[in-house]
Short mmCIF file of C-alpha atoms in Angstrom, two decimals:
data_model
loop_
_atom_site.label_atom_id
_atom_site.label_comp_id
_atom_site.label_asym_id
_atom_site.label_seq_id
_atom_site.Cartn_x
_atom_site.Cartn_y
_atom_site.Cartn_z
CA MET L 1 -37.38 -34.80 85.32
CA THR L 2 -37.09 -38.34 85.66
CA GLN L 3 -34.89 -40.77 83.69
CA ALA L 4 -37.91 -42.05 81.88
CA GLU L 5 -38.97 -38.85 81.00
CA LYS L 6 -35.71 -37.86 79.80
CA ASN L 7 -35.54 -40.98 77.54
CA TRP L 8 -39.43 -40.43 76.27
CA THR L 9 -38.64 -36.60 75.37
CA GLY L 10 -35.40 -37.64 73.47
CA ASN L 11 -32.91 -37.29 76.05
CA ILE L 12 -32.18 -33.73 75.42
CA HIS L 13 -30.28 -31.97 78.19
CA LEU L 14 -30.85 -28.21 78.72
CA GLY L 15 -27.99 -26.12 77.66
CA SER L 16 -27.08 -28.33 74.93
CA LYS L 17 -27.27 -27.49 71.13
CA VAL L 18 -30.36 -29.63 69.51
CA ASP L 19 -28.97 -32.07 66.88
CA ILE L 20 -32.11 -32.69 64.91
CA ASP L 21 -30.83 -35.90 63.74
CA VAL L 22 -29.62 -36.98 67.16
CA VAL L 23 -33.18 -35.94 68.39
CA LEU L 24 -35.00 -37.88 65.87
CA MET L 25 -33.24 -41.28 66.71
CA GLN L 26 -33.51 -40.65 70.32
CA LEU L 27 -37.34 -40.29 69.90
CA CYS L 28 -37.38 -43.34 67.66
CA LYS L 29 -35.34 -45.06 70.45
CA ALA L 30 -37.76 -44.32 73.15
CA PHE L 31 -40.68 -45.24 71.37
CA ASN L 32 -39.29 -48.44 70.20
CA LYS L 33 -38.79 -49.47 74.02
CA SER L 34 -42.46 -48.98 74.70
CA PRO L 35 -43.58 -52.53 75.63
CA PHE L 36 -47.03 -52.24 73.68
CA PHE L 37 -44.94 -51.10 70.44
CA GLN L 38 -42.71 -54.37 71.37
CA HIS L 39 -45.47 -56.51 71.63
CA ASN L 40 -46.93 -55.53 68.24
CA GLY L 41 -43.60 -55.36 66.43
CA MET L 42 -44.05 -51.74 65.29
CA THR L 43 -40.90 -49.81 65.26
CA MET L 44 -40.23 -46.28 64.60
CA ARG L 45 -37.30 -45.45 62.33
CA VAL L 46 -35.48 -42.32 60.41
CA VAL L 47 -35.61 -42.82 56.63
CA ASP L 48 -34.61 -39.71 54.67
CA ASP L 49 -34.31 -37.15 57.51
CA GLN L 50 -37.90 -38.30 58.56
CA ILE L 51 -39.37 -40.35 61.19
CA GLU L 52 -41.81 -43.17 59.84
CA ALA L 53 -43.49 -46.23 61.38
CA TYR L 54 -43.08 -49.77 60.29
CA ILE L 55 -44.85 -52.98 60.97
CA GLU L 56 -44.79 -56.38 59.56
CA MET L 57 -48.09 -58.28 59.11
CA GLN L 58 -48.54 -60.87 61.83
CA PRO L 59 -51.22 -63.30 62.16
CA PHE L 60 -52.74 -61.66 65.59
CA MET L 61 -53.26 -58.53 63.56
CA ILE L 62 -55.74 -59.89 61.05
CA GLY L 63 -58.99 -58.26 61.66
CA ASN L 64 -61.07 -59.81 59.04
CA VAL L 65 -60.50 -63.68 59.18
CA ALA L 66 -62.20 -64.37 55.96
CA PHE L 67 -60.02 -61.92 53.86
CA GLN L 68 -57.16 -62.11 55.95
CA ILE L 69 -56.93 -58.26 56.12
CA LEU L 70 -55.05 -55.96 58.80
CA HIS L 71 -57.41 -55.04 61.60
CA GLY L 72 -58.42 -51.34 61.52
CA GLY L 73 -57.09 -50.90 65.06
CA VAL L 74 -53.65 -51.84 64.09
CA ALA L 75 -53.90 -49.12 61.30
CA ALA L 76 -55.39 -46.77 63.39
CA THR L 77 -52.90 -47.10 66.13
CA ILE L 78 -49.59 -46.95 63.95
CA LEU L 79 -51.33 -43.73 62.20
CA ASP L 80 -51.85 -42.31 65.68
CA SER L 81 -48.35 -43.15 66.87
CA VAL L 82 -46.17 -41.65 63.92
CA GLY L 83 -48.48 -38.75 64.18
CA GLY L 84 -47.62 -38.01 67.76
CA ILE L 85 -43.90 -38.66 67.22
CA VAL L 86 -43.32 -36.68 64.06
CA ALA L 87 -45.20 -33.88 66.18
CA MET L 88 -42.60 -34.01 68.86
CA GLY L 89 -39.75 -34.08 65.99
CA GLU L 90 -41.52 -30.91 64.62
CA LEU L 91 -41.51 -29.24 68.14
CA TYR L 92 -37.73 -29.65 68.43
CA LYS L 93 -36.96 -28.49 64.78
CA LYS L 94 -38.57 -25.47 65.69
CA ALA L 95 -37.26 -24.57 69.27
CA ASN L 96 -34.70 -21.84 70.15
CA PRO L 97 -32.08 -22.64 72.57
CA ASP L 98 -33.67 -20.60 75.05
CA ASP L 99 -37.34 -22.25 74.52
CA LEU L 100 -35.59 -25.62 75.16
CA PRO L 101 -37.18 -26.17 78.64
CA GLU L 102 -40.62 -25.50 77.29
CA THR L 103 -40.21 -27.56 74.35
CA ILE L 104 -39.33 -30.67 76.58
CA LYS L 105 -42.35 -29.91 78.58
CA LYS L 106 -44.59 -29.80 75.48
CA VAL L 107 -42.96 -33.02 73.95
CA SER L 108 -43.69 -34.85 77.37
CA ARG L 109 -47.19 -33.58 77.75
CA LEU L 110 -48.08 -34.45 73.87
CA ALA L 111 -51.39 -36.22 73.68
CA THR L 112 -53.91 -37.14 70.89
CA VAL L 113 -57.10 -35.03 71.46
CA ASP L 114 -58.90 -35.88 68.22
CA MET L 115 -58.32 -38.19 65.16
CA ARG L 116 -60.09 -39.24 61.96
CA VAL L 117 -59.17 -42.18 60.03
CA ASP L 118 -60.21 -43.14 56.68
CA TYR L 119 -59.62 -46.56 55.35
CA LEU L 120 -58.97 -46.48 51.50
CA ALA L 121 -58.13 -50.19 50.91
CA PRO L 122 -58.25 -53.43 52.43
CA GLY L 123 -55.18 -54.01 54.68
CA ARG L 124 -53.50 -56.53 52.62
CA GLY L 125 -49.79 -56.44 52.66
CA GLN L 126 -46.59 -58.11 54.17
CA SER L 127 -45.58 -55.26 55.87
CA PHE L 128 -47.15 -51.61 56.47
CA THR L 129 -45.32 -47.97 56.69
CA ALA L 130 -46.81 -44.95 58.13
CA ARG L 131 -45.48 -41.37 57.47
CA ALA L 132 -46.83 -37.98 58.95
CA GLU L 133 -46.75 -34.17 57.83
CA THR L 134 -47.43 -31.36 59.97
CA LEU L 135 -50.59 -29.22 58.88
CA ARG L 136 -50.45 -26.90 61.64
CA LEU L 137 -47.89 -26.45 64.55
CA GLY L 138 -49.22 -23.86 67.09
CA ARG L 139 -48.37 -23.01 70.77
CA LYS L 140 -50.79 -25.25 72.42
CA GLY L 141 -51.33 -27.77 69.74
CA CYS L 142 -50.80 -29.25 66.18
CA THR L 143 -52.81 -30.79 63.42
CA MET L 144 -51.08 -33.83 61.65
CA ARG L 145 -51.77 -35.83 58.53
CA MET L 146 -50.79 -39.16 58.47
CA THR L 147 -50.95 -42.07 55.65
CA LEU L 148 -50.43 -46.08 55.98
CA VAL L 149 -49.18 -47.75 52.69
CA ASN L 150 -48.46 -51.33 52.26
CA ASN L 151 -45.13 -53.11 50.98
CA GLU L 152 -46.42 -52.02 47.34
CA ASN L 153 -46.76 -48.62 48.35
CA LYS L 154 -50.61 -49.01 48.19
CA PRO L 155 -52.43 -46.56 50.29
CA ILE L 156 -54.54 -48.46 52.81
CA ALA L 157 -55.51 -45.64 55.37
CA THR L 158 -55.08 -41.79 56.04
CA ALA L 159 -56.01 -39.76 59.12
CA ILE L 160 -55.86 -36.25 60.37
CA ALA L 161 -55.17 -36.13 63.99
CA SER L 162 -55.01 -33.15 66.46
CA TYR L 163 -52.50 -33.08 69.48
CA ALA L 164 -52.32 -31.09 72.55
CA TYR L 165 -49.21 -30.21 74.61
#
């Protein structure tokens, strides 16, 4: 496994005990190094033992100029991203030490298969936060539900996505 792959999968070393707090921080660190996330100012962070995505509104994120609201693609991107990273964390949480090599493979292969986004309200706000919850975690894939809220905690969008690994 290359150093880039190790970083992306949480920098977990075989034979070591998985400290889930360290794993979640490492996953966030890996995502936050992504050039795309850096370009958009999106960050992953651990809050209350859970990974969440955070982004501040920027002029280049406006999708509807007349109403000055967040572009739906930005909302979908942050929802998809938080769903994927939380799924990775959940895989590590359920891993037995003997299963760690297989878990690392799953995390490195995790990819979005399908996602449905429901836009609940115009994307108005100074910042946006997204969280995810696991609906199903199986052997070959998982289903996640994600919610995006603005800085006033108003729900902006929700999504359900399937990820394969």
